[in-house]
Every structure is written in structure tokens, then in C-alpha cells.
Coordinates of C-alpha atoms in Angstrom, one line a residue:
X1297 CA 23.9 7.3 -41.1
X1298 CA 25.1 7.4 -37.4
X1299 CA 27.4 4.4 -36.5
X1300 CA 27.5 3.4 -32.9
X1301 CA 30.5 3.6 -31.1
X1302 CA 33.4 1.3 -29.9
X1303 CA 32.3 2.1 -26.5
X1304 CA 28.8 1.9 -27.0
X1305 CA 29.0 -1.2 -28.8
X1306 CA 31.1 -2.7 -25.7
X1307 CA 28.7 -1.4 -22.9
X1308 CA 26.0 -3.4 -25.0
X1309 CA 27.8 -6.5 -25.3
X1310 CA 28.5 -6.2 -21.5
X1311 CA 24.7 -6.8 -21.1
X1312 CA 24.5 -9.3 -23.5
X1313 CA 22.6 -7.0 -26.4
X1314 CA 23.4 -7.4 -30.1
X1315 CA 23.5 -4.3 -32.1
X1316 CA 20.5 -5.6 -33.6
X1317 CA 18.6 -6.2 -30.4
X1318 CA 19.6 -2.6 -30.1
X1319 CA 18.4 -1.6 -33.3
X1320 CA 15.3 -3.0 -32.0
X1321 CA 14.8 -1.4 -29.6
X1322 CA 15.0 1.8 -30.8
X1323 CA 11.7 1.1 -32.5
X1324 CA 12.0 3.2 -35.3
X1325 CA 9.9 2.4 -38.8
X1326 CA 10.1 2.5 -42.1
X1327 CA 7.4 3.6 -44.3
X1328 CA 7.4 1.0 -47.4
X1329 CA 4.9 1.5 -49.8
X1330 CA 5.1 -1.6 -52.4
X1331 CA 4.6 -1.9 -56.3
X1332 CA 0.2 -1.8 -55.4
X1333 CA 0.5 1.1 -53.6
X1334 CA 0.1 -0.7 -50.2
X1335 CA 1.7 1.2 -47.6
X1336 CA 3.3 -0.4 -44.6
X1337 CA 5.3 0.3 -42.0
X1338 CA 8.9 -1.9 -41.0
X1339 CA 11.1 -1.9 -38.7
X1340 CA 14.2 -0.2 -39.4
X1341 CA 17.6 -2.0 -40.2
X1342 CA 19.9 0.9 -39.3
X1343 CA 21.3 2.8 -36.3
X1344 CA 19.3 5.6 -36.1
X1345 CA 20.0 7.4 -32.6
X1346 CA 23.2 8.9 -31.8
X1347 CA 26.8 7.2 -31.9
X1348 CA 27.1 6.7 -28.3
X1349 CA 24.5 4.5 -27.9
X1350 CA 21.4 6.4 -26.9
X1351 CA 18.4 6.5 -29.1
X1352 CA 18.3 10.3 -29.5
X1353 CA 20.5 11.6 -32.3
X1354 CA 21.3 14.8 -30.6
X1355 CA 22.4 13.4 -27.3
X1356 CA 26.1 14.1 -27.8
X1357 CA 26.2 18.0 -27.4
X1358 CA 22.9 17.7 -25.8
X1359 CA 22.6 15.4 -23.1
X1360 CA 26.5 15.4 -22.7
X1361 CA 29.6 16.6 -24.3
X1362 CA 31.9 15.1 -27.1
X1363 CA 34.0 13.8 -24.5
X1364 CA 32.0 12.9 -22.1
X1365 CA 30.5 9.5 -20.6
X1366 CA 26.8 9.0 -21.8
X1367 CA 24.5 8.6 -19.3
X1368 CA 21.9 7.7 -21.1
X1369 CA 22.7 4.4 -22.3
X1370 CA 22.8 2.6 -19.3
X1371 CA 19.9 3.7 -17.9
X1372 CA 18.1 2.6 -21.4
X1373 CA 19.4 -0.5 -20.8
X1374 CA 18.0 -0.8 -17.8
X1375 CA 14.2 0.4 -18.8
X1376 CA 14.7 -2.7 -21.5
X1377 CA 15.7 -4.8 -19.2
X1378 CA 12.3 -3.9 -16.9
X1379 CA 9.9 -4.0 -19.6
X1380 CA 11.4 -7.6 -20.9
X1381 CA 10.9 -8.7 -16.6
X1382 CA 7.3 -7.1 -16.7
X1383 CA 6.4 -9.1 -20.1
X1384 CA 7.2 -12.1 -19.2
X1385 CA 5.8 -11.9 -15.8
X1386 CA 2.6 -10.9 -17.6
X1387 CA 2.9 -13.7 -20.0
X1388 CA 3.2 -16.2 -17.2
X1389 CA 0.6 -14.6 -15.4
X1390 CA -2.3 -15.2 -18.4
X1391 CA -1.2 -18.3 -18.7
X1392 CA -1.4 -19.5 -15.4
X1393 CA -4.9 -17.5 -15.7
X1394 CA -6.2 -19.4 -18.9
X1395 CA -4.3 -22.9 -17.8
X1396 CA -6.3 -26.3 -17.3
X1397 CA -9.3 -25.1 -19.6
X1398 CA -9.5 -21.5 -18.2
X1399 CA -9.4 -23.3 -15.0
X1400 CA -6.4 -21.7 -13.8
X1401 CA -3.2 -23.2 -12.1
X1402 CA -3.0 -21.8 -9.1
X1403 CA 0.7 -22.3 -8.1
X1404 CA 1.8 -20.9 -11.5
X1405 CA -0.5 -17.6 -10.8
X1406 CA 1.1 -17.6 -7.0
X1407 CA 4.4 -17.5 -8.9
X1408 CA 4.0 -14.8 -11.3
X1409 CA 2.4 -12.7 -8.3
X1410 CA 5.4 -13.4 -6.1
X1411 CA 7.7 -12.3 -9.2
X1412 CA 5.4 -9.4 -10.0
X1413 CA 5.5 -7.8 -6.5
X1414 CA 9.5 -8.5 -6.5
X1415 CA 9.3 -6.5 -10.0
X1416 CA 7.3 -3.8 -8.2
X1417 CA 9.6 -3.7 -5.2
X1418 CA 12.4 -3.0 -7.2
X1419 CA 11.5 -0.6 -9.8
X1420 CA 8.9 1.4 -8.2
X1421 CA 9.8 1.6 -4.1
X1422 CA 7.3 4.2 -3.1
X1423 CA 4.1 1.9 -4.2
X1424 CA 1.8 0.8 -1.5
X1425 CA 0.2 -2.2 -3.2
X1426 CA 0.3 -3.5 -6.4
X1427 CA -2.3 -5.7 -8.5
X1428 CA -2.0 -8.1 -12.1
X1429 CA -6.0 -8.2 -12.0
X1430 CA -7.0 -4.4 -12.0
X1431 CA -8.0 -2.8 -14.3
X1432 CA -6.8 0.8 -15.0
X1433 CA -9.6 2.5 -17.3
X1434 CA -10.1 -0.5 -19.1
X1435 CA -6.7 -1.4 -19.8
X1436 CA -5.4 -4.8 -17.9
X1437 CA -1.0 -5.3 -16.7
X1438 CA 0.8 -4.7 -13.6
X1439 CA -0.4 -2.1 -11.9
X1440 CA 0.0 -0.3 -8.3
X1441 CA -1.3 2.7 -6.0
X1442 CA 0.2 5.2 -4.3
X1443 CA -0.5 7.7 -1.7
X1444 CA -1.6 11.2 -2.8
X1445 CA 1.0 13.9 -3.4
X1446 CA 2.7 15.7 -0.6
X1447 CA -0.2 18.5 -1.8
X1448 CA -3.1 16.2 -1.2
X1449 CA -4.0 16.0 -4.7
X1450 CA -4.4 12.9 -7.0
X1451 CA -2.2 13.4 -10.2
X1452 CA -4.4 13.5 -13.5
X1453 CA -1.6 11.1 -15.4
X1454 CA -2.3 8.9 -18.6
X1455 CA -2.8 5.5 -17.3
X1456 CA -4.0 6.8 -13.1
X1457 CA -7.3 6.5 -11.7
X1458 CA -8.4 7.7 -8.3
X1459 CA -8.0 4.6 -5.7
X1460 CA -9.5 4.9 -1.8
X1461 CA -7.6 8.1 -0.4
X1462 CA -4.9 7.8 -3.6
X1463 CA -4.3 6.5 -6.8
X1464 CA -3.8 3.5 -8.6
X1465 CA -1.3 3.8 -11.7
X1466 CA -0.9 1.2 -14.4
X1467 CA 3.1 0.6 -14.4
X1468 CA 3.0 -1.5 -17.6
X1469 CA 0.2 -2.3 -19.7
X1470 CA -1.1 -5.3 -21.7
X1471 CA -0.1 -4.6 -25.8
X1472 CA 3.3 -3.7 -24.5
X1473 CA 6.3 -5.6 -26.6
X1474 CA 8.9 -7.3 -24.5
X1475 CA 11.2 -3.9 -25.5
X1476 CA 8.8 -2.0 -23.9
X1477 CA 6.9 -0.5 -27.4
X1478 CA 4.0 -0.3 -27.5
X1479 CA 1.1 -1.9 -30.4
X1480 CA -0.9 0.6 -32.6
X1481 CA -3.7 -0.5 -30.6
X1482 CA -2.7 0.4 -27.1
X1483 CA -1.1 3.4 -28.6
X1484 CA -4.9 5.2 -29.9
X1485 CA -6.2 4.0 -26.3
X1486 CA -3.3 6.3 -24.8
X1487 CA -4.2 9.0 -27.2
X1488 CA -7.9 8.8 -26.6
X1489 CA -7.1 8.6 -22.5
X1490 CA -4.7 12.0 -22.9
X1491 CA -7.5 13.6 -25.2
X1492 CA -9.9 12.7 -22.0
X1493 CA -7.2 14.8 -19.8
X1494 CA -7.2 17.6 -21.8
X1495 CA -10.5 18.1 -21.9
X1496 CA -10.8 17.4 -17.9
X1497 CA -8.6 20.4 -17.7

């Protein structure tokens, strides 16, 4: 099996991520069936992407040559990093919501809206607005809208919804793990949502 190499393993530990956390984050699973026949699935132990550090096992000869810098790893790194920002800001944000007996607490919910829009600032610079109480065809997280495209025409993605002259897309979406996976449960809404494209086409 694919080991990671000494440069990936130092562009890691210059962020702060363990090979495991790594590991992790490529999300891969198991399939373990034990001596009942119950059949589960585990996260992996192993490195399964390629040696220089990105989670696709073809990347060297694919995405780069032998010998050249991968460019994939630190922009990974990077996506991790934003999903671990958007979960916690979400986590903050129900819990400000549900605080004091479902009461709320409103300067914890100012908080994790004035850390939400920074979020949105940052990582997605073209939004117009952005919301942590819509909700995007039935799904609740961060979400934001935009203007139409330079055609006029409101893009038919997973996860958008026609909003005013625009759309409003859901950025990151509760059921998300703090590496950015998502649960077996958001993952059949997606698939439902894309079979509802599909047949809108």
C-alpha cells in the first residue's frame, strides 16, 4: 500500500496535521462483516491516496509529474481547514440557537453570525448575502446568494434554489463532519436532490 512521502508528511506537519488526521480525512471505509454476518463499514487505518499527499492514487503522472510539486495537497488542506471553520461556526451557532431553554443567547448567535459572514467573505468573495437560518430545499447550514450568471440564467446545482432575481446556494450543510464528509443521511438527500435535477432536465 501507498506510503506518503517525506515531503508530504512535512507539508502536513507544517499545518499541524498528523498522518492520521490525514488518514481521516481521506474518508475512505472499510467494509467489515463480523462472525454474525453483520456488515459494517470503518474507517480505514491506511494511506490510501497517492504518496505525495493527495487523496487520489493516480495524482502523480496525472495531476503532475514524478518530479514535480503537487498542487493538490495544499489546496486540500485548505478545503479541510474551511470545512473544520464552517463546523464549528455552525456548532456555535445551534447552540447559541437552543441556549437558555431554547431561549436563545443572543450575543453568542451575534458572534457566530459575525464569524460566519467573515467565513463567507473569505472563501466565497462573489456572494451577495449570506444566511445561517435558510433553508435550502429543506436542508439547514451556511448558506448565500448570488447574482445570476453573466447569461441571465439561474444554475440548476445540487444544493441552489432560485432567490429574488438570483440564487441562493447552500455553501455547507448541516450532517457535514468537521473534515468536510458528509453522514449517510445527508448523502441520500444529495442523491434524491440530483435525481430531482435530472429529471428537471
Amino acid at each position: 500500500m501507498t506510503k506518503l512521502n517525506s515531503e508530504a508528511r512535512r507539508v502536513l506537519a507544517d499545518a499541524g496535521i498528523t498522518v492520521r488526521d490525514w488518514i481521516t480525512y481521506g474518508g475512505w471505509l472499510t467494509d467489515v462483516t463480523d462472525e454474525a454476518g453483520n456488515r459494517e463499514w470503518i474507517p480505514e487505518t491506511e494511506w490510501r491516496g497517492d504518496e505525495c499527499g493527495c487523496t487520489d492514487d493516480r495524482c502523480i503522472g496525472y495531476h503532475h509529474d514524478e518530479h514535480e510539486e503537487c498542487g493538490c495537497l495544499p489546496a486540500l488542506i485548505q478545503e479541510r481547514t474551511k470545512a473544520r471553520e464552517a463546523y464549528d461556526i455552525w456548532q456555535d451557532y445551534r447552540a447559541a440557537v437552543e441556549a437558555n431553554d431554547g431561549r436563545g443567547d443572543q450575543d453568542a448567535y451575534d458572534a457566530a453570525w459575525s464569524r460566519a459572514e467573515a467565513w463567507v467573505r473569505r472563501h466565497y468573495p462573489r456572494a451577495l448575502s449570506f444566511s445561517l437560518d435558510a433553508v435550502v430545499k429543506g436542508e439547514r447550514g451556511i448558506s448565500a446568494t448570488y447574482p445570476p450568471l453573466a447569461d441571465g440564467s439561474i444554475p440548476n446545482y445540487v444544493g441552489a434554489t432560485p432567490e429574488g432575481d438570483g440564487y441562493r446556494q447552500q455553501l455547507w450543510t448541516e450532517g457535514t463532519d468537521p473534515t468536510g464528509h458528509v453522514s449517510p443521511g445527508r448523502a441520500k438527500t444529495m442523491f434524491r436532490q440530483g435525481e430531482d435535477i435530472d429529471d428537471a432536465d
